[in-house]
Structures are given as C-alpha cells and as structure tokens.
Amino acid sequence: MSSTLQEEILKLKEEKNAIILAHNYQPGEVQEIADFLGDSLELCIKASKIDDKDLVIFCGVDFMAETAYILNPDKKILIPDIAAECPMAHMLPEEELLKAKKEHSDAGVILYVNSIAESKQHADTLCTSANAVKVTESLPHDKILFGPDNNLANHVSQRVNKEIIPIPNGGHCYVHKLFHIEDVELKRKEYPNAEIICHPECDIEIQNACDKVLSTGGMLKYIAESDNEEFVIGTEIDMITRINKEIPNKKLYPLLEGAICETMKLHTLEKIRDCLVNESPQITLPANVTKKSKKTIEYMLNV
Ligand code: 13P
Ligand code: SF4
C-alpha cells in the first residue's frame, strides 16, 4: 500500500473510529484499505459484531450495506457511492413475492440476501450462496419459494429433497450470465491440470460442467486447503485479486476476463475518503422494515 489517498483514508478511519467492510469483488486498491474482506455471509457475521465502532463504511452493493444497517440501526452505515446497486436484488419486488406467497400458502420462503429489504421482511429466512443448502434443509416445509436467483434455486434443488419453486421467473445476475459452456470447454483444454470452480449464480449447465460450485468465501478456503496448484475461477474478476493476495503461490486463470460487476467498482478511493469526511451517503430503512427483516437475518445466522 502506498498512495497518499490510502494513507489519508487510514488516518481518517482512526480519527473517526470507523471500520471499512469490503466485499471480495472490490478492486485491489480498496481491498488494501479494508479492515475486513469477505463474502456476503462473512460480511453479515462481521456486521453483527461491530459494537466498538462508530462508523461503518461499506464497500459493496446496496443489499449488503442494508444488511449491516438492519443489524445495527443505531449506527451510521455509510456507502461511498449510493448508486452501487445489485440489479438482481431488485428483480423480486414486494408485491410479486406476496402474490407468490398467496398462491403457495403451504410453502416456506427463502430469500437470497441479494434481495431488497422490503421483500426480505416477508421471508421465513434469508440465505447466502455459502449456506443456501443448509438453510433450506433447516426449514420444516417440503415446498420452498426461493428467490430472486433462479440459478441458486436450481443449485439448491439439486442438493435437497424438497420442492423448490424459483421466483421470479428469470431472476439472475447479469455478471454470472456472461459465462458460457464454451468458456468451460476452452479452459479445460487450455489448462488441463486446473480445477474449474464457479459460483452458484452461474447457469446450472455451467455449474454441472465445473469441478466445484462455491461461494466467493468458499473458493478462497477451498483453494487455500487444496494441494492442487492451478484453478480456473468462474466468478467476478476481482475474486482473483483477493485470492492472489491471500494465497500468492497458486496459479489462477479467469473463466472470463470480462466478468465485471460494474456497480461494485463505483467505490473509488476518492469517494471512500469523501464518505469518511462528510459521513455520507448514509444507508437507512424504515423502522418497521428493519425490525421484520432483522428476524429473517437472525434466523439465518443461527443456522
Ligand atoms: P458471495 O456471497 O459468494 O460473495 O456472493 C455475493 C454475490 O453477489 C455474488 O455475485
Ligand atoms: Fe449483484 Fe451479480 Fe454484482 Fe453479485 S455480481 S453484486 S449478484 S450484480
């Protein structure tokens, strides 16, 4: 770490008793100044244990910062660029979820954390890509409404003995939709000794063609513990930055160079510095939504 901006941020962070939480898809220069890096579940767990900090700077997308707010409504949760939205999280509006619940009144409801808080409040529990199977097994229902990612729903459906109903029709992540089966075939030929790992947000035929399907945190752990030296990574490109930083002795190849989550990259060092100086933009939610969504997050954390 060397830039003066990074040094300025670290100084401000100390002065203001702030913590910087960042998702694994943040660019390298943001990863370098973060106090904690992780996948959605790890960030959620960390956000539930930040009592000693006055300010939280969340370098991730909207639903992640909202989760931190729901768990800490009395704290200032700041997001360097308020436009950092996850499009998938907005694919299941509250009305559509309520309609599906009415149609399937005997079903349990599991929402991916990548969903808006207004919908989260109507779920039985939330899940992340790291715990989706475990959380699904934990509910007593034989039938589950699962949204908004159809690919994660299919991933779970292949692994549990329950009826999984994906909602809404076509819910997806545009970044993970970029991977095609030809990319997997090409990388197999190019790197025959490499294990190919992808994220459960990829289409199910990509998941089935890969050697492992893991959350971003799961990828890091798996690669660190593996004797294999080469891996093809089928998720957002900066996951490779993160793994390289932790485990520099492995050879990593992207499944696709162009897999970039544009909104994750909105948090520049300048915006992080300004966010610390101005203590804005701030994330807030209505009290009733916060209260009801908190129960769904807590259920997941207990599982
Ligand atoms: P992870 O929880 O695996 O980090 O996934 C979050 C996400 O948005 C992936 O696109
Ligand atoms: Fe959302 Fe996809 Fe970006 Fe993850 S990679 S934050 S699911 S748009």
mmCIF file of C-alpha atoms and ligand atoms in Angstrom:
data_model
loop_
_atom_site.group_PDB
_atom_site.id
_atom_site.type_symbol
_atom_site.label_atom_id
_atom_site.label_comp_id
_atom_site.label_asym_id
_atom_site.label_seq_id
_atom_site.Cartn_x
_atom_site.Cartn_y
_atom_site.Cartn_z
ATOM 1 C CA MET A 1 0.000 0.000 0.000
ATOM 2 C CA SER A 2 1.487 3.342 -0.943
ATOM 3 C CA SER A 3 -0.864 6.017 -2.265
ATOM 4 C CA THR A 4 -1.391 9.215 -0.270
ATOM 5 C CA LEU A 5 -5.137 8.767 -0.663
ATOM 6 C CA GLN A 6 -4.939 5.387 1.001
ATOM 7 C CA GLU A 7 -2.881 6.914 3.823
ATOM 8 C CA GLU A 8 -5.424 9.731 4.199
ATOM 9 C CA ILE A 9 -8.251 7.172 4.443
ATOM 10 C CA LEU A 10 -6.438 5.135 7.089
ATOM 11 C CA LYS A 11 -5.813 8.287 9.170
ATOM 12 C CA LEU A 12 -9.467 9.404 8.903
ATOM 13 C CA LYS A 13 -10.607 5.899 9.765
ATOM 14 C CA GLU A 14 -8.646 6.023 13.050
ATOM 15 C CA GLU A 15 -9.823 9.550 13.907
ATOM 16 C CA LYS A 16 -13.472 8.669 13.341
ATOM 17 C CA ASN A 17 -13.354 5.188 14.902
ATOM 18 C CA ALA A 18 -14.606 3.731 11.618
ATOM 19 C CA ILE A 19 -14.393 0.245 10.153
ATOM 20 C CA ILE A 20 -14.224 -0.495 6.419
ATOM 21 C CA LEU A 21 -16.022 -3.657 5.353
ATOM 22 C CA ALA A 22 -15.495 -4.730 1.747
ATOM 23 C CA HIS A 23 -16.780 -7.497 -0.493
ATOM 24 C CA ASN A 24 -14.365 -9.828 -2.296
ATOM 25 C CA TYR A 25 -15.261 -8.173 -5.656
ATOM 26 C CA GLN A 26 -13.810 -4.783 -4.664
ATOM 27 C CA PRO A 27 -10.825 -3.622 -6.730
ATOM 28 C CA GLY A 28 -7.309 -4.193 -5.324
ATOM 29 C CA GLU A 29 -6.755 -0.661 -4.003
ATOM 30 C CA VAL A 30 -9.988 -0.880 -1.954
ATOM 31 C CA GLN A 31 -9.188 -4.404 -0.742
ATOM 32 C CA GLU A 32 -5.889 -2.979 0.563
ATOM 33 C CA ILE A 33 -7.513 -0.414 2.883
ATOM 34 C CA ALA A 34 -10.341 -2.661 4.131
ATOM 35 C CA ASP A 35 -10.389 -3.858 7.752
ATOM 36 C CA PHE A 36 -12.415 -6.873 6.745
ATOM 37 C CA LEU A 37 -12.927 -8.593 3.398
ATOM 38 C CA GLY A 38 -15.417 -11.356 2.806
ATOM 39 C CA ASP A 39 -18.341 -12.957 1.048
ATOM 40 C CA SER A 40 -21.947 -11.955 1.853
ATOM 41 C CA LEU A 41 -22.226 -14.342 4.799
ATOM 42 C CA GLU A 42 -18.871 -13.381 6.308
ATOM 43 C CA LEU A 43 -19.738 -9.681 5.949
ATOM 44 C CA CYS A 44 -23.116 -10.290 7.570
ATOM 45 C CA ILE A 45 -21.490 -12.076 10.524
ATOM 46 C CA LYS A 46 -18.904 -9.303 10.848
ATOM 47 C CA ALA A 47 -21.661 -6.657 10.699
ATOM 48 C CA SER A 48 -23.336 -8.355 13.665
ATOM 49 C CA LYS A 49 -20.189 -7.810 15.764
ATOM 50 C CA ILE A 50 -19.130 -4.181 15.351
ATOM 51 C CA ASP A 51 -20.291 -2.727 18.665
ATOM 52 C CA ASP A 52 -16.998 -0.929 19.298
ATOM 53 C CA LYS A 53 -17.115 1.168 16.077
ATOM 54 C CA ASP A 54 -18.953 4.468 15.480
ATOM 55 C CA LEU A 55 -18.952 4.444 11.678
ATOM 56 C CA VAL A 56 -19.184 1.629 9.166
ATOM 57 C CA ILE A 57 -18.013 2.241 5.587
ATOM 58 C CA PHE A 58 -19.491 -0.487 3.443
ATOM 59 C CA CYS A 59 -17.708 -1.120 0.127
ATOM 60 C CA GLY A 60 -20.142 -3.461 -1.543
ATOM 61 C CA VAL A 61 -23.596 -3.234 -3.107
ATOM 62 C CA ASP A 62 -26.826 -1.879 -1.615
ATOM 63 C CA PHE A 63 -28.291 -5.067 -0.150
ATOM 64 C CA MET A 64 -25.030 -5.771 1.731
ATOM 65 C CA ALA A 65 -24.923 -2.293 3.307
ATOM 66 C CA GLU A 66 -28.645 -2.582 4.127
ATOM 67 C CA THR A 67 -27.961 -5.860 5.947
ATOM 68 C CA ALA A 68 -25.330 -4.076 8.040
ATOM 69 C CA TYR A 69 -27.897 -1.341 8.801
ATOM 70 C CA ILE A 70 -30.643 -3.848 9.721
ATOM 71 C CA LEU A 71 -28.253 -5.442 12.229
ATOM 72 C CA ASN A 72 -27.080 -2.025 13.539
ATOM 73 C CA PRO A 73 -29.890 0.535 13.085
ATOM 74 C CA ASP A 74 -28.329 2.829 15.721
ATOM 75 C CA LYS A 75 -25.036 3.139 13.866
ATOM 76 C CA LYS A 76 -24.070 5.261 10.875
ATOM 77 C CA ILE A 77 -23.732 2.865 7.942
ATOM 78 C CA LEU A 78 -22.135 4.665 5.011
ATOM 79 C CA ILE A 79 -21.741 3.605 1.399
ATOM 80 C CA PRO A 80 -19.189 5.557 -0.680
ATOM 81 C CA ASP A 81 -21.409 5.570 -3.803
ATOM 82 C CA ILE A 82 -25.152 5.295 -3.215
ATOM 83 C CA ALA A 83 -25.654 4.133 -6.834
ATOM 84 C CA ALA A 84 -23.934 0.807 -6.064
ATOM 85 C CA GLU A 85 -26.996 -1.382 -6.571
ATOM 86 C CA CYS A 86 -27.190 -5.102 -7.262
ATOM 87 C CA PRO A 87 -29.683 -5.399 -10.150
ATOM 88 C CA MET A 88 -30.644 -8.933 -9.144
ATOM 89 C CA ALA A 89 -31.720 -7.756 -5.690
ATOM 90 C CA HIS A 90 -34.367 -5.561 -7.352
ATOM 91 C CA MET A 91 -35.823 -8.365 -9.504
ATOM 92 C CA LEU A 92 -38.243 -9.545 -6.804
ATOM 93 C CA PRO A 93 -40.451 -6.652 -5.705
ATOM 94 C CA GLU A 94 -42.518 -6.970 -2.524
ATOM 95 C CA GLU A 95 -45.875 -7.269 -4.411
ATOM 96 C CA GLU A 96 -44.632 -10.144 -6.567
ATOM 97 C CA LEU A 97 -43.396 -12.041 -3.519
ATOM 98 C CA LEU A 98 -46.706 -11.504 -1.697
ATOM 99 C CA LYS A 99 -48.597 -12.784 -4.761
ATOM 100 C CA ALA A 100 -46.443 -15.945 -4.903
ATOM 101 C CA LYS A 101 -46.929 -16.481 -1.157
ATOM 102 C CA LYS A 102 -50.698 -16.323 -1.639
ATOM 103 C CA GLU A 103 -50.544 -18.863 -4.489
ATOM 104 C CA HIS A 104 -48.322 -21.233 -2.460
ATOM 105 C CA SER A 105 -49.562 -20.683 1.084
ATOM 106 C CA ASP A 106 -48.099 -24.035 2.243
ATOM 107 C CA ALA A 107 -44.561 -23.124 1.114
ATOM 108 C CA GLY A 108 -41.693 -21.785 3.197
ATOM 109 C CA VAL A 109 -39.976 -18.665 1.835
ATOM 110 C CA ILE A 110 -36.218 -18.335 1.466
ATOM 111 C CA LEU A 111 -34.724 -15.197 0.003
ATOM 112 C CA TYR A 112 -31.141 -14.803 -1.103
ATOM 113 C CA VAL A 113 -29.508 -11.887 0.782
ATOM 114 C CA ASN A 114 -29.297 -10.332 -2.690
ATOM 115 C CA SER A 115 -32.850 -9.018 -2.305
ATOM 116 C CA ILE A 116 -34.404 -5.718 -1.285
ATOM 117 C CA ALA A 117 -35.230 -5.171 2.403
ATOM 118 C CA GLU A 118 -38.962 -4.628 1.608
ATOM 119 C CA SER A 119 -39.123 -8.216 0.288
ATOM 120 C CA LYS A 120 -36.795 -9.687 2.921
ATOM 121 C CA GLN A 121 -39.323 -8.840 5.652
ATOM 122 C CA HIS A 122 -41.797 -11.388 4.182
ATOM 123 C CA ALA A 123 -39.369 -14.331 4.128
ATOM 124 C CA ASP A 124 -39.058 -17.109 6.694
ATOM 125 C CA THR A 125 -35.305 -16.815 6.405
ATOM 126 C CA LEU A 126 -32.534 -15.461 4.230
ATOM 127 C CA CYS A 127 -29.589 -17.366 2.826
ATOM 128 C CA THR A 128 -26.323 -16.632 1.050
ATOM 129 C CA SER A 129 -24.561 -18.737 -1.556
ATOM 130 C CA ALA A 130 -22.416 -20.172 1.261
ATOM 131 C CA ASN A 131 -25.293 -21.570 3.347
ATOM 132 C CA ALA A 132 -28.254 -21.900 0.924
ATOM 133 C CA VAL A 133 -28.432 -25.716 1.118
ATOM 134 C CA LYS A 134 -28.089 -25.833 4.915
ATOM 135 C CA VAL A 135 -30.684 -23.100 5.422
ATOM 136 C CA THR A 136 -33.135 -24.838 3.048
ATOM 137 C CA GLU A 137 -32.757 -28.101 4.948
ATOM 138 C CA SER A 138 -33.360 -26.302 8.241
ATOM 139 C CA LEU A 139 -36.919 -25.183 7.383
ATOM 140 C CA PRO A 140 -39.715 -27.662 8.211
ATOM 141 C CA HIS A 141 -41.502 -27.075 4.849
ATOM 142 C CA ASP A 142 -41.371 -29.639 1.992
ATOM 143 C CA LYS A 143 -42.077 -26.897 -0.515
ATOM 144 C CA ILE A 144 -39.954 -23.708 -0.725
ATOM 145 C CA LEU A 145 -40.404 -20.450 -2.615
ATOM 146 C CA PHE A 146 -36.861 -19.408 -3.430
ATOM 147 C CA GLY A 147 -35.800 -16.066 -4.912
ATOM 148 C CA PRO A 148 -34.631 -13.996 -6.606
ATOM 149 C CA ASP A 149 -31.784 -16.019 -8.196
ATOM 150 C CA ASN A 150 -33.120 -18.886 -10.328
ATOM 151 C CA ASN A 151 -29.621 -20.384 -10.647
ATOM 152 C CA LEU A 152 -29.057 -20.543 -6.887
ATOM 153 C CA ALA A 153 -32.577 -22.027 -6.604
ATOM 154 C CA ASN A 154 -31.606 -24.731 -9.120
ATOM 155 C CA HIS A 155 -28.329 -25.317 -7.305
ATOM 156 C CA VAL A 156 -30.245 -25.925 -4.055
ATOM 157 C CA SER A 157 -32.890 -28.015 -5.820
ATOM 158 C CA GLN A 158 -30.197 -30.479 -6.985
ATOM 159 C CA ARG A 159 -28.999 -30.927 -3.399
ATOM 160 C CA VAL A 160 -32.115 -31.145 -1.211
ATOM 161 C CA ASN A 161 -35.115 -33.436 -1.109
ATOM 162 C CA LYS A 162 -37.717 -30.646 -1.274
ATOM 163 C CA GLU A 163 -39.780 -28.942 -3.955
ATOM 164 C CA ILE A 164 -38.043 -25.660 -4.828
ATOM 165 C CA ILE A 165 -40.110 -23.043 -6.647
ATOM 166 C CA PRO A 166 -37.852 -20.318 -8.134
ATOM 167 C CA ILE A 167 -39.265 -16.774 -8.095
ATOM 168 C CA PRO A 168 -39.440 -14.505 -10.049
ATOM 169 C CA ASN A 169 -39.290 -16.180 -13.437
ATOM 170 C CA GLY A 170 -35.859 -15.305 -14.865
ATOM 171 C CA GLY A 171 -34.240 -13.832 -11.717
ATOM 172 C CA HIS A 172 -30.493 -13.731 -12.431
ATOM 173 C CA CYS A 173 -27.131 -11.987 -12.036
ATOM 174 C CA TYR A 174 -26.038 -10.356 -15.301
ATOM 175 C CA VAL A 175 -22.347 -10.906 -14.488
ATOM 176 C CA HIS A 176 -22.645 -14.672 -13.958
ATOM 177 C CA LYS A 177 -24.887 -14.948 -17.047
ATOM 178 C CA LEU A 178 -21.837 -13.967 -19.111
ATOM 179 C CA PHE A 179 -20.268 -17.426 -18.713
ATOM 180 C CA HIS A 180 -20.978 -19.961 -21.430
ATOM 181 C CA ILE A 181 -20.344 -23.679 -21.657
ATOM 182 C CA GLU A 182 -17.769 -22.991 -24.423
ATOM 183 C CA ASP A 183 -15.712 -20.991 -21.888
ATOM 184 C CA VAL A 184 -15.533 -24.061 -19.638
ATOM 185 C CA GLU A 185 -14.585 -26.335 -22.568
ATOM 186 C CA LEU A 186 -11.920 -23.884 -23.732
ATOM 187 C CA LYS A 187 -10.328 -23.559 -20.286
ATOM 188 C CA ARG A 188 -10.316 -27.350 -19.826
ATOM 189 C CA LYS A 189 -8.244 -27.650 -23.000
ATOM 190 C CA GLU A 190 -6.039 -24.672 -22.178
ATOM 191 C CA TYR A 191 -5.331 -25.672 -18.540
ATOM 192 C CA PRO A 192 -5.809 -29.449 -18.271
ATOM 193 C CA ASN A 193 -4.321 -29.567 -14.751
ATOM 194 C CA ALA A 194 -6.551 -26.832 -13.354
ATOM 195 C CA GLU A 195 -9.715 -27.358 -11.310
ATOM 196 C CA ILE A 196 -12.573 -25.230 -12.576
ATOM 197 C CA ILE A 197 -14.588 -23.538 -9.835
ATOM 198 C CA CYS A 198 -17.697 -21.448 -10.397
ATOM 199 C CA HIS A 199 -20.249 -19.538 -8.332
ATOM 200 C CA PRO A 200 -23.831 -20.872 -7.881
ATOM 201 C CA GLU A 201 -25.137 -17.732 -9.626
ATOM 202 C CA CYS A 202 -23.870 -19.283 -12.905
ATOM 203 C CA ASP A 203 -26.351 -21.131 -15.137
ATOM 204 C CA ILE A 204 -26.943 -24.697 -13.979
ATOM 205 C CA GLU A 205 -25.244 -26.256 -17.049
ATOM 206 C CA ILE A 206 -22.094 -24.258 -16.215
ATOM 207 C CA GLN A 207 -22.315 -25.397 -12.573
ATOM 208 C CA ASN A 208 -22.680 -29.021 -13.693
ATOM 209 C CA ALA A 209 -19.700 -28.732 -16.061
ATOM 210 C CA CYS A 210 -17.369 -27.302 -13.394
ATOM 211 C CA ASP A 211 -15.457 -29.277 -10.743
ATOM 212 C CA LYS A 212 -16.728 -27.254 -7.793
ATOM 213 C CA VAL A 213 -19.519 -24.748 -7.145
ATOM 214 C CA LEU A 214 -18.708 -22.416 -4.256
ATOM 215 C CA SER A 215 -19.440 -19.018 -2.738
ATOM 216 C CA THR A 216 -16.602 -16.496 -3.038
ATOM 217 C CA GLY A 217 -15.554 -17.179 0.561
ATOM 218 C CA GLY A 218 -15.823 -20.908 -0.132
ATOM 219 C CA MET A 219 -13.486 -20.550 -3.135
ATOM 220 C CA LEU A 220 -10.825 -18.889 -1.016
ATOM 221 C CA LYS A 221 -11.000 -21.574 1.674
ATOM 222 C CA TYR A 222 -11.085 -24.444 -0.813
ATOM 223 C CA ILE A 223 -8.061 -23.193 -2.782
ATOM 224 C CA ALA A 224 -6.068 -22.481 0.393
ATOM 225 C CA GLU A 225 -6.616 -26.062 1.597
ATOM 226 C CA SER A 226 -6.146 -27.784 -1.786
ATOM 227 C CA ASP A 227 -2.909 -29.491 -2.898
ATOM 228 C CA ASN A 228 -3.732 -28.528 -6.472
ATOM 229 C CA GLU A 229 -1.791 -25.536 -7.809
ATOM 230 C CA GLU A 230 -3.965 -24.358 -10.693
ATOM 231 C CA PHE A 231 -7.545 -23.112 -10.729
ATOM 232 C CA VAL A 232 -9.905 -21.524 -13.225
ATOM 233 C CA ILE A 233 -12.169 -19.055 -11.421
ATOM 234 C CA GLY A 234 -15.748 -18.642 -12.661
ATOM 235 C CA THR A 235 -16.936 -15.529 -10.918
ATOM 236 C CA GLU A 236 -16.327 -11.766 -10.862
ATOM 237 C CA ILE A 237 -12.772 -10.875 -11.928
ATOM 238 C CA ASP A 238 -11.578 -9.257 -8.672
ATOM 239 C CA MET A 239 -12.097 -12.519 -6.814
ATOM 240 C CA ILE A 240 -8.759 -13.428 -8.383
ATOM 241 C CA THR A 241 -7.224 -10.260 -6.873
ATOM 242 C CA ARG A 242 -8.499 -11.401 -3.474
ATOM 243 C CA ILE A 243 -7.226 -14.994 -3.781
ATOM 244 C CA ASN A 244 -3.837 -13.835 -5.132
ATOM 245 C CA LYS A 245 -3.477 -11.541 -2.147
ATOM 246 C CA GLU A 246 -4.121 -14.355 0.371
ATOM 247 C CA ILE A 247 -2.577 -17.312 -1.442
ATOM 248 C CA PRO A 248 0.104 -15.976 -3.829
ATOM 249 C CA ASN A 249 1.607 -19.396 -4.629
ATOM 250 C CA LYS A 250 -1.392 -20.640 -6.680
ATOM 251 C CA LYS A 251 -1.899 -20.164 -10.432
ATOM 252 C CA LEU A 252 -5.302 -18.644 -11.150
ATOM 253 C CA TYR A 253 -6.993 -18.115 -14.505
ATOM 254 C CA PRO A 254 -10.296 -16.310 -15.078
ATOM 255 C CA LEU A 255 -13.081 -18.284 -16.748
ATOM 256 C CA LEU A 256 -13.857 -14.975 -18.473
ATOM 257 C CA GLU A 257 -11.807 -11.744 -18.273
ATOM 258 C CA GLY A 258 -14.888 -9.597 -18.876
ATOM 259 C CA ALA A 259 -16.872 -10.784 -15.830
ATOM 260 C CA ILE A 260 -17.077 -7.419 -14.094
ATOM 261 C CA CYS A 261 -19.735 -6.254 -11.643
ATOM 262 C CA GLU A 262 -19.856 -2.577 -12.643
ATOM 263 C CA THR A 263 -21.579 -1.280 -9.516
ATOM 264 C CA MET A 264 -19.039 -2.966 -7.221
ATOM 265 C CA LYS A 265 -16.403 -0.761 -8.867
ATOM 266 C CA LEU A 266 -18.143 2.531 -8.074
ATOM 267 C CA HIS A 267 -16.391 2.832 -4.705
ATOM 268 C CA THR A 268 -13.214 4.681 -5.659
ATOM 269 C CA LEU A 269 -10.614 5.755 -3.067
ATOM 270 C CA GLU A 270 -11.699 9.399 -3.596
ATOM 271 C CA LYS A 271 -15.314 8.509 -2.771
ATOM 272 C CA ILE A 272 -14.260 6.495 0.288
ATOM 273 C CA ARG A 273 -12.217 9.480 1.550
ATOM 274 C CA ASP A 274 -15.141 11.885 0.940
ATOM 275 C CA CYS A 275 -17.548 9.473 2.603
ATOM 276 C CA LEU A 276 -15.391 9.466 5.745
ATOM 277 C CA VAL A 277 -15.032 13.271 5.729
ATOM 278 C CA ASN A 278 -18.737 14.046 5.110
ATOM 279 C CA GLU A 279 -20.192 10.973 6.885
ATOM 280 C CA SER A 280 -22.489 10.489 3.906
ATOM 281 C CA PRO A 281 -24.146 8.935 1.881
ATOM 282 C CA GLN A 282 -25.855 7.116 4.705
ATOM 283 C CA ILE A 283 -27.979 3.941 4.465
ATOM 284 C CA THR A 284 -31.298 3.981 6.331
ATOM 285 C CA LEU A 285 -34.546 1.986 6.132
ATOM 286 C CA PRO A 286 -37.997 2.449 7.678
ATOM 287 C CA ALA A 287 -38.146 1.106 11.264
ATOM 288 C CA ASN A 288 -40.896 -1.469 10.542
ATOM 289 C CA VAL A 289 -38.955 -2.936 7.573
ATOM 290 C CA THR A 290 -35.763 -3.049 9.660
ATOM 291 C CA LYS A 291 -37.486 -4.852 12.530
ATOM 292 C CA LYS A 292 -39.135 -7.541 10.391
ATOM 293 C CA SER A 293 -36.074 -8.135 8.147
ATOM 294 C CA LYS A 294 -33.834 -8.458 11.212
ATOM 295 C CA LYS A 295 -35.722 -11.604 12.255
ATOM 296 C CA THR A 296 -35.023 -13.251 8.876
ATOM 297 C CA ILE A 297 -31.291 -12.411 9.079
ATOM 298 C CA GLU A 298 -31.083 -13.668 12.652
ATOM 299 C CA TYR A 299 -32.711 -16.976 11.688
ATOM 300 C CA MET A 300 -30.044 -17.443 9.013
ATOM 301 C CA LEU A 301 -27.193 -16.521 11.362
ATOM 302 C CA ASN A 302 -28.462 -19.055 13.905
ATOM 303 C CA VAL A 303 -28.465 -21.813 11.270
HETATM 304 P P1 13P B 1 -20.880 -14.292 -2.262
HETATM 305 O O1 13P B 1 -21.718 -14.304 -1.036
HETATM 306 O O2 13P B 1 -20.454 -15.656 -2.700
HETATM 307 O O3 13P B 1 -19.695 -13.388 -2.076
HETATM 308 O O4 13P B 1 -21.734 -13.747 -3.460
HETATM 309 C C1 13P B 1 -22.261 -12.473 -3.482
HETATM 310 C C2 13P B 1 -22.551 -12.036 -4.824
HETATM 311 O O5 13P B 1 -23.214 -11.046 -5.033
HETATM 312 C C3 13P B 1 -22.041 -12.819 -5.908
HETATM 313 O O6 13P B 1 -22.355 -12.232 -7.094
HETATM 314 FE FE1 SF4 B 2 -25.294 -8.494 -7.841
HETATM 315 FE FE2 SF4 B 2 -24.227 -10.025 -9.712
HETATM 316 FE FE3 SF4 B 2 -22.901 -7.904 -8.828
HETATM 317 FE FE4 SF4 B 2 -23.198 -10.077 -7.291
HETATM 318 S S1 SF4 B 2 -22.062 -9.919 -9.198
HETATM 319 S S2 SF4 B 2 -23.477 -7.962 -6.664
HETATM 320 S S3 SF4 B 2 -25.274 -10.713 -7.871
HETATM 321 S S4 SF4 B 2 -24.835 -7.902 -9.936
#
